[in-house]
C-alpha atoms as an extended CHARMM CRD file, in Angstrom:
* protein
*
       172  EXT
         1         1  GLU       CA            -11.7830000000      -33.2700000000       10.9730000000  PROA      1               0.0000000000
         2         2  PHE       CA             -9.7210000000      -35.5510000000        8.8200000000  PROA      2               0.0000000000
         3         3  ALA       CA             -6.0240000000      -36.3180000000        8.4780000000  PROA      3               0.0000000000
         4         4  PHE       CA             -4.2130000000      -36.8590000000        5.2030000000  PROA      4               0.0000000000
         5         5  ASP       CA             -1.9840000000      -39.7000000000        4.1750000000  PROA      5               0.0000000000
         6         6  PRO       CA              0.5680000000      -38.4480000000        1.6460000000  PROA      6               0.0000000000
         7         7  SER       CA             -1.7210000000      -37.0940000000       -1.1100000000  PROA      7               0.0000000000
         8         8  THR       CA             -1.7980000000      -35.2080000000       -4.3890000000  PROA      8               0.0000000000
         9         9  ILE       CA             -4.3230000000      -32.6090000000       -5.5240000000  PROA      9               0.0000000000
        10        10  ALA       CA             -4.0360000000      -30.6510000000       -8.7630000000  PROA      10              0.0000000000
        11        11  GLY       CA             -0.4190000000      -31.8420000000       -9.0280000000  PROA      11              0.0000000000
        12        12  ALA       CA              0.5650000000      -30.5590000000       -5.5630000000  PROA      12              0.0000000000
        13        13  SER       CA              1.8120000000      -32.9300000000       -2.8770000000  PROA      13              0.0000000000
        14        14  ILE       CA              0.2990000000      -32.7890000000        0.5910000000  PROA      14              0.0000000000
        15        15  ALA       CA              2.4690000000      -34.3260000000        3.3030000000  PROA      15              0.0000000000
        16        16  GLY       CA              1.0910000000      -37.0930000000        5.4600000000  PROA      16              0.0000000000
        17        17  GLY       CA             -0.2650000000      -35.8680000000        8.7880000000  PROA      17              0.0000000000
        18        18  ALA       CA             -1.8620000000      -32.7260000000        7.3170000000  PROA      18              0.0000000000
        19        19  THR       CA             -5.2850000000      -31.9960000000        8.7880000000  PROA      19              0.0000000000
        20        20  ALA       CA             -8.3760000000      -30.2310000000        7.5210000000  PROA      20              0.0000000000
        21        21  ALA       CA            -11.8760000000      -29.6490000000        8.8220000000  PROA      21              0.0000000000
        22        22  VAL       CA            -15.0320000000      -28.1020000000        7.4230000000  PROA      22              0.0000000000
        23        23  SER       CA            -18.2620000000      -27.5670000000        9.3180000000  PROA      23              0.0000000000
        24        24  LEU       CA            -21.5750000000      -25.8410000000        8.7190000000  PROA      24              0.0000000000
        25        25  GLU       CA            -22.9000000000      -23.4810000000       11.3640000000  PROA      25              0.0000000000
        26        26  GLY       CA            -26.3510000000      -22.4280000000       10.1500000000  PROA      26              0.0000000000
        27        27  THR       CA            -25.7360000000      -20.3250000000        7.0360000000  PROA      27              0.0000000000
        28        28  ARG       CA            -21.9870000000      -20.1010000000        7.6820000000  PROA      28              0.0000000000
        29        29  VAL       CA            -19.1700000000      -22.4820000000        6.8520000000  PROA      29              0.0000000000
        30        30  ALA       CA            -16.0890000000      -22.8170000000        9.0400000000  PROA      30              0.0000000000
        31        31  TYR       CA            -12.7760000000      -24.3350000000        7.9840000000  PROA      31              0.0000000000
        32        32  GLN       CA             -9.3560000000      -25.2000000000        9.3640000000  PROA      32              0.0000000000
        33        33  VAL       CA             -6.2390000000      -26.4980000000        7.6440000000  PROA      33              0.0000000000
        34        34  ASP       CA             -2.7400000000      -27.3760000000        8.8030000000  PROA      34              0.0000000000
        35        35  ALA       CA             -0.6920000000      -28.7130000000        5.8980000000  PROA      35              0.0000000000
        36        36  THR       CA              2.7350000000      -28.9060000000        4.3450000000  PROA      36              0.0000000000
        37        37  VAL       CA              2.5960000000      -28.6970000000        0.5460000000  PROA      37              0.0000000000
        38        38  ALA       CA              5.1180000000      -29.1570000000       -2.2490000000  PROA      38              0.0000000000
        39        39  ARG       CA              4.9790000000      -28.2160000000       -5.9220000000  PROA      39              0.0000000000
        40        40  LEU       CA              1.7200000000      -26.2790000000       -5.5290000000  PROA      40              0.0000000000
        41        41  ASP       CA              0.9780000000      -24.4790000000       -8.8100000000  PROA      41              0.0000000000
        42        42  LEU       CA             -1.5160000000      -21.6040000000       -8.5320000000  PROA      42              0.0000000000
        43        43  GLN       CA             -2.2550000000      -21.7530000000      -12.2660000000  PROA      43              0.0000000000
        44        44  GLN       CA             -3.0180000000      -25.4820000000      -12.0310000000  PROA      44              0.0000000000
        45        45  ILE       CA             -5.2680000000      -24.9310000000       -8.9900000000  PROA      45              0.0000000000
        46        46  GLY       CA             -7.0660000000      -22.1990000000      -10.9390000000  PROA      46              0.0000000000
        47        47  THR       CA             -7.5210000000      -24.4570000000      -13.9580000000  PROA      47              0.0000000000
        48        48  GLN       CA             -8.5590000000      -27.5170000000      -11.9410000000  PROA      48              0.0000000000
        49        49  PHE       CA            -11.0980000000      -25.6400000000       -9.7820000000  PROA      49              0.0000000000
        50        50  ARG       CA            -12.2110000000      -23.1290000000      -12.4350000000  PROA      50              0.0000000000
        51        51  LEU       CA            -10.8320000000      -20.1060000000      -10.6090000000  PROA      51              0.0000000000
        52        52  SER       CA            -10.2700000000      -17.9000000000      -13.6400000000  PROA      52              0.0000000000
        53        53  MET       CA             -8.4460000000      -15.1770000000      -11.7040000000  PROA      53              0.0000000000
        54        54  ILE       CA             -5.4260000000      -17.4820000000      -11.1460000000  PROA      54              0.0000000000
        55        55  ALA       CA             -5.7820000000      -19.8850000000      -14.1000000000  PROA      55              0.0000000000
        56        56  ASP       CA             -3.6740000000      -17.4260000000      -16.1220000000  PROA      56              0.0000000000
        57        57  PRO       CA             -0.1790000000      -18.6330000000      -17.2500000000  PROA      57              0.0000000000
        58        58  ARG       CA              1.4370000000      -15.7350000000      -15.3930000000  PROA      58              0.0000000000
        59        59  TYR       CA              0.5570000000      -17.5760000000      -12.1300000000  PROA      59              0.0000000000
        60        60  LYS       CA              2.5500000000      -20.6980000000      -13.0750000000  PROA      60              0.0000000000
        61        61  SER       CA              4.1210000000      -21.5920000000       -9.7380000000  PROA      61              0.0000000000
        62        62  THR       CA              6.1190000000      -24.0630000000       -7.7470000000  PROA      62              0.0000000000
        63        63  ILE       CA              5.2730000000      -23.3540000000       -4.1210000000  PROA      63              0.0000000000
        64        64  ASP       CA              6.6890000000      -25.3200000000       -1.2000000000  PROA      64              0.0000000000
        65        65  GLY       CA              5.7730000000      -24.5530000000        2.3880000000  PROA      65              0.0000000000
        66        66  HSD       CA              3.4600000000      -24.8950000000        5.3550000000  PROA      66              0.0000000000
        67        67  VAL       CA              0.0840000000      -23.2570000000        5.9600000000  PROA      67              0.0000000000
        68        68  THR       CA             -2.0580000000      -23.0940000000        9.0620000000  PROA      68              0.0000000000
        69        69  ALA       CA             -5.3470000000      -21.3210000000        8.4890000000  PROA      69              0.0000000000
        70        70  SER       CA             -8.8450000000      -21.0840000000        9.8930000000  PROA      70              0.0000000000
        71        71  GLY       CA            -11.8600000000      -19.0180000000        9.1070000000  PROA      71              0.0000000000
        72        72  ARG       CA            -15.5450000000      -18.7570000000        8.5150000000  PROA      72              0.0000000000
        73        73  GLY       CA            -17.8770000000      -17.1850000000        6.0310000000  PROA      73              0.0000000000
        74        74  PRO       CA            -21.3050000000      -17.5260000000        4.4640000000  PROA      74              0.0000000000
        75        75  THR       CA            -22.3580000000      -20.5520000000        2.4400000000  PROA      75              0.0000000000
        76        76  ARG       CA            -23.4130000000      -18.1640000000       -0.3660000000  PROA      76              0.0000000000
        77        77  ALA       CA            -21.0130000000      -16.1520000000       -2.5400000000  PROA      77              0.0000000000
        78        78  TRP       CA            -18.5300000000      -14.2730000000       -0.3620000000  PROA      78              0.0000000000
        79        79  THR       CA            -17.6520000000      -10.5980000000       -0.3440000000  PROA      79              0.0000000000
        80        80  VAL       CA            -14.6840000000       -9.0190000000        1.4300000000  PROA      80              0.0000000000
        81        81  ASP       CA            -17.0650000000       -7.9960000000        4.2400000000  PROA      81              0.0000000000
        82        82  ASP       CA            -17.8610000000      -11.6530000000        4.9520000000  PROA      82              0.0000000000
        83        83  VAL       CA            -14.2980000000      -12.9470000000        5.4000000000  PROA      83              0.0000000000
        84        84  ASP       CA            -13.1610000000      -13.8940000000        8.9000000000  PROA      84              0.0000000000
        85        85  ALA       CA             -9.8260000000      -15.6960000000        8.6740000000  PROA      85              0.0000000000
        86        86  THR       CA             -6.4620000000      -16.2530000000       10.3170000000  PROA      86              0.0000000000
        87        87  ALA       CA             -3.4070000000      -17.6030000000        8.5010000000  PROA      87              0.0000000000
        88        88  VAL       CA              0.2370000000      -18.3630000000        9.1130000000  PROA      88              0.0000000000
        89        89  VAL       CA              2.1140000000      -19.2780000000        5.9310000000  PROA      89              0.0000000000
        90        90  ASP       CA              5.7990000000      -20.1900000000        5.7330000000  PROA      90              0.0000000000
        91        91  LEU       CA              7.3240000000      -20.6570000000        2.2820000000  PROA      91              0.0000000000
        92        92  LYS       CA             10.4990000000      -22.5130000000        1.4670000000  PROA      92              0.0000000000
        93        93  PRO       CA             12.2500000000      -21.7630000000       -1.8520000000  PROA      93              0.0000000000
        94        94  SER       CA              9.4330000000      -21.2810000000       -4.3600000000  PROA      94              0.0000000000
        95        95  THR       CA              8.5490000000      -19.4890000000       -7.5790000000  PROA      95              0.0000000000
        96        96  ILE       CA              5.3470000000      -17.6330000000       -8.3820000000  PROA      96              0.0000000000
        97        97  GLY       CA              4.9660000000      -16.4640000000      -11.9500000000  PROA      97              0.0000000000
        98        98  GLY       CA              8.7340000000      -16.4970000000      -12.4780000000  PROA      98              0.0000000000
        99        99  LEU       CA              9.3730000000      -14.5630000000       -9.2530000000  PROA      99              0.0000000000
       100       100  ALA       CA             11.9100000000      -16.5330000000       -7.1860000000  PROA      100             0.0000000000
       101       101  ILE       CA             11.3120000000      -16.5390000000       -3.4320000000  PROA      101             0.0000000000
       102       102  ASP       CA             14.0170000000      -17.9240000000       -1.1310000000  PROA      102             0.0000000000
       103       103  CYS       CA             11.7210000000      -17.8020000000        1.9060000000  PROA      103             0.0000000000
       104       104  ALA       CA              8.6180000000      -15.9540000000        3.0520000000  PROA      104             0.0000000000
       105       105  ARG       CA              6.3520000000      -15.6990000000        6.0890000000  PROA      105             0.0000000000
       106       106  LEU       CA              2.8690000000      -14.2760000000        6.5210000000  PROA      106             0.0000000000
       107       107  ASP       CA              1.0730000000      -14.1180000000        9.8610000000  PROA      107             0.0000000000
       108       108  ALA       CA             -2.2210000000      -12.2470000000        9.5010000000  PROA      108             0.0000000000
       109       109  ASP       CA             -5.9150000000      -12.0070000000       10.3780000000  PROA      109             0.0000000000
       110       110  PHE       CA             -8.7130000000      -10.6370000000        8.2420000000  PROA      110             0.0000000000
       111       111  ARG       CA            -12.1700000000       -9.7260000000        9.5280000000  PROA      111             0.0000000000
       112       112  ASP       CA            -14.6560000000       -6.8740000000        9.2610000000  PROA      112             0.0000000000
       113       113  SER       CA            -12.9050000000       -5.7220000000        6.0370000000  PROA      113             0.0000000000
       114       114  LEU       CA             -9.6560000000       -5.1590000000        7.9670000000  PROA      114             0.0000000000
       115       115  GLY       CA             -6.4430000000       -7.1060000000        7.5160000000  PROA      115             0.0000000000
       116       116  ASN       CA             -4.0770000000       -7.2190000000       10.4790000000  PROA      116             0.0000000000
       117       117  VAL       CA             -0.6530000000       -8.1020000000        9.1000000000  PROA      117             0.0000000000
       118       118  ARG       CA              1.4770000000       -9.0620000000       12.0730000000  PROA      118             0.0000000000
       119       119  VAL       CA              4.3580000000      -10.2290000000        9.8770000000  PROA      119             0.0000000000
       120       120  LEU       CA              4.9240000000      -10.2740000000        6.1340000000  PROA      120             0.0000000000
       121       121  GLU       CA              8.4710000000      -11.0250000000        5.0860000000  PROA      121             0.0000000000
       122       122  ALA       CA              9.7340000000      -12.2370000000        1.7250000000  PROA      122             0.0000000000
       123       123  VAL       CA             13.3260000000      -12.7130000000        0.6090000000  PROA      123             0.0000000000
       124       124  GLY       CA             14.3660000000      -13.4820000000       -2.9380000000  PROA      124             0.0000000000
       125       125  HSD       CA             17.3830000000      -13.3740000000       -5.2160000000  PROA      125             0.0000000000
       126       126  ASP       CA             16.3830000000      -10.0050000000       -6.6710000000  PROA      126             0.0000000000
       127       127  GLY       CA             15.0320000000       -8.3410000000       -3.5390000000  PROA      127             0.0000000000
       128       128  ASN       CA             13.0780000000       -8.4710000000       -0.3290000000  PROA      128             0.0000000000
       129       129  ALA       CA              9.9380000000       -7.0840000000        1.2430000000  PROA      129             0.0000000000
       130       130  SER       CA              8.4710000000       -6.6740000000        4.7000000000  PROA      130             0.0000000000
       131       131  ALA       CA              5.2140000000       -5.2410000000        6.0010000000  PROA      131             0.0000000000
       132       132  THR       CA              3.2620000000       -4.9110000000        9.2120000000  PROA      132             0.0000000000
       133       133  GLY       CA              0.0800000000       -3.1090000000       10.1930000000  PROA      133             0.0000000000
       134       134  ILE       CA             -3.5720000000       -2.7500000000        9.2580000000  PROA      134             0.0000000000
       135       135  VAL       CA             -5.0240000000       -2.8050000000        5.7250000000  PROA      135             0.0000000000
       136       136  ALA       CA             -8.5700000000       -1.4320000000        5.4460000000  PROA      136             0.0000000000
       137       137  LEU       CA            -10.6280000000       -2.6170000000        2.4820000000  PROA      137             0.0000000000
       138       138  ASP       CA            -13.7710000000       -0.6240000000        3.2100000000  PROA      138             0.0000000000
       139       139  ASP       CA            -14.7940000000        3.0380000000        3.0500000000  PROA      139             0.0000000000
       140       140  THR       CA            -14.5350000000        3.7480000000        6.7810000000  PROA      140             0.0000000000
       141       141  GLY       CA            -11.4440000000        1.9140000000        8.0420000000  PROA      141             0.0000000000
       142       142  GLN       CA             -7.9720000000        3.4150000000        8.1690000000  PROA      142             0.0000000000
       143       143  SER       CA             -4.8960000000        1.6340000000        6.8320000000  PROA      143             0.0000000000
       144       144  THR       CA             -1.6670000000        1.8500000000        8.8320000000  PROA      144             0.0000000000
       145       145  LEU       CA              0.4080000000       -0.6490000000        6.8740000000  PROA      145             0.0000000000
       146       146  THR       CA              4.1580000000       -0.0240000000        6.9990000000  PROA      146             0.0000000000
       147       147  VAL       CA              5.9910000000       -1.4700000000        3.9890000000  PROA      147             0.0000000000
       148       148  HSD       CA              9.6270000000       -1.7390000000        2.9840000000  PROA      148             0.0000000000
       149       149  ALA       CA             10.4830000000       -3.3960000000       -0.3130000000  PROA      149             0.0000000000
       150       150  TYR       CA             13.5370000000       -3.4820000000       -2.5370000000  PROA      150             0.0000000000
       151       151  SER       CA             13.9750000000       -5.1200000000       -5.9140000000  PROA      151             0.0000000000
       152       152  ALA       CA             17.0370000000       -5.1080000000       -8.1340000000  PROA      152             0.0000000000
       153       153  ASN       CA             14.8810000000       -6.3970000000      -11.0070000000  PROA      153             0.0000000000
       154       154  LEU       CA             11.2150000000       -5.3300000000      -11.2680000000  PROA      154             0.0000000000
       155       155  GLN       CA             10.5180000000       -7.2960000000      -14.4600000000  PROA      155             0.0000000000
       156       156  PRO       CA              9.3450000000      -10.5570000000      -12.7330000000  PROA      156             0.0000000000
       157       157  ILE       CA              7.0510000000       -8.5140000000      -10.4570000000  PROA      157             0.0000000000
       158       158  GLY       CA              5.6540000000       -6.6590000000      -13.4700000000  PROA      158             0.0000000000
       159       159  LYS       CA              5.0240000000       -9.9470000000      -15.2560000000  PROA      159             0.0000000000
       160       160  LEU       CA              3.1490000000      -11.3170000000      -12.2440000000  PROA      160             0.0000000000
       161       161  LEU       CA              1.0290000000       -8.1430000000      -12.0770000000  PROA      161             0.0000000000
       162       162  ASN       CA              0.6110000000       -8.0380000000      -15.8690000000  PROA      162             0.0000000000
       163       163  GLN       CA              2.2970000000       -4.6200000000      -16.0140000000  PROA      163             0.0000000000
       164       164  PRO       CA              5.2520000000       -3.5590000000      -18.2080000000  PROA      164             0.0000000000
       165       165  VAL       CA              7.6780000000       -2.6710000000      -15.4160000000  PROA      165             0.0000000000
       166       166  THR       CA             11.4860000000       -2.8580000000      -15.4960000000  PROA      166             0.0000000000
       167       167  GLY       CA             14.3670000000       -1.4480000000      -13.5020000000  PROA      167             0.0000000000
       168       168  ILE       CA             15.1750000000       -1.1980000000       -9.8020000000  PROA      168             0.0000000000
       169       169  GLY       CA             12.6230000000       -0.2790000000       -7.1480000000  PROA      169             0.0000000000
       170       170  VAL       CA             12.4650000000        0.7480000000       -3.4990000000  PROA      170             0.0000000000
       171       171  VAL       CA              9.2860000000        1.3390000000       -1.5150000000  PROA      171             0.0000000000
       172       172  ASP       CA              9.2400000000        2.7430000000        2.0500000000  PROA      172             0.0000000000
């Protein structure tokens, strides 16, 4: 385990006192992180670490918040079946791809291709969303995710998803 002094990575600030740990357990890697970040830009992280799926300009971000996460997986390339993780993420005012978020919270586990979303809440200028329940990402599991979302302006969400969407939306 190691503790951070105030640091910068890919343009994002990591507050002093943040901790991280990585360990190898045979053919599996385990990790833990507890950090407060500021000005985290998903696009910049994608560019810096060659993660093409988020290096796209639509993921230009300014994310401020705190994350506590732990997990384990194989040392080889991962699939969704291999993920075993727990995360609590609290966002302060942030933007992701032009989508303004006043605050957000995620408290969830993921293992055996099942996500257990205890809390997902996001509040922004143009809307809000909340969800709780199970998300199954395999052929045999059953999803029981309950979602409520409202947006007075779908255009920023459409831009983030690379879809031509406009108008007002409600999902229950």
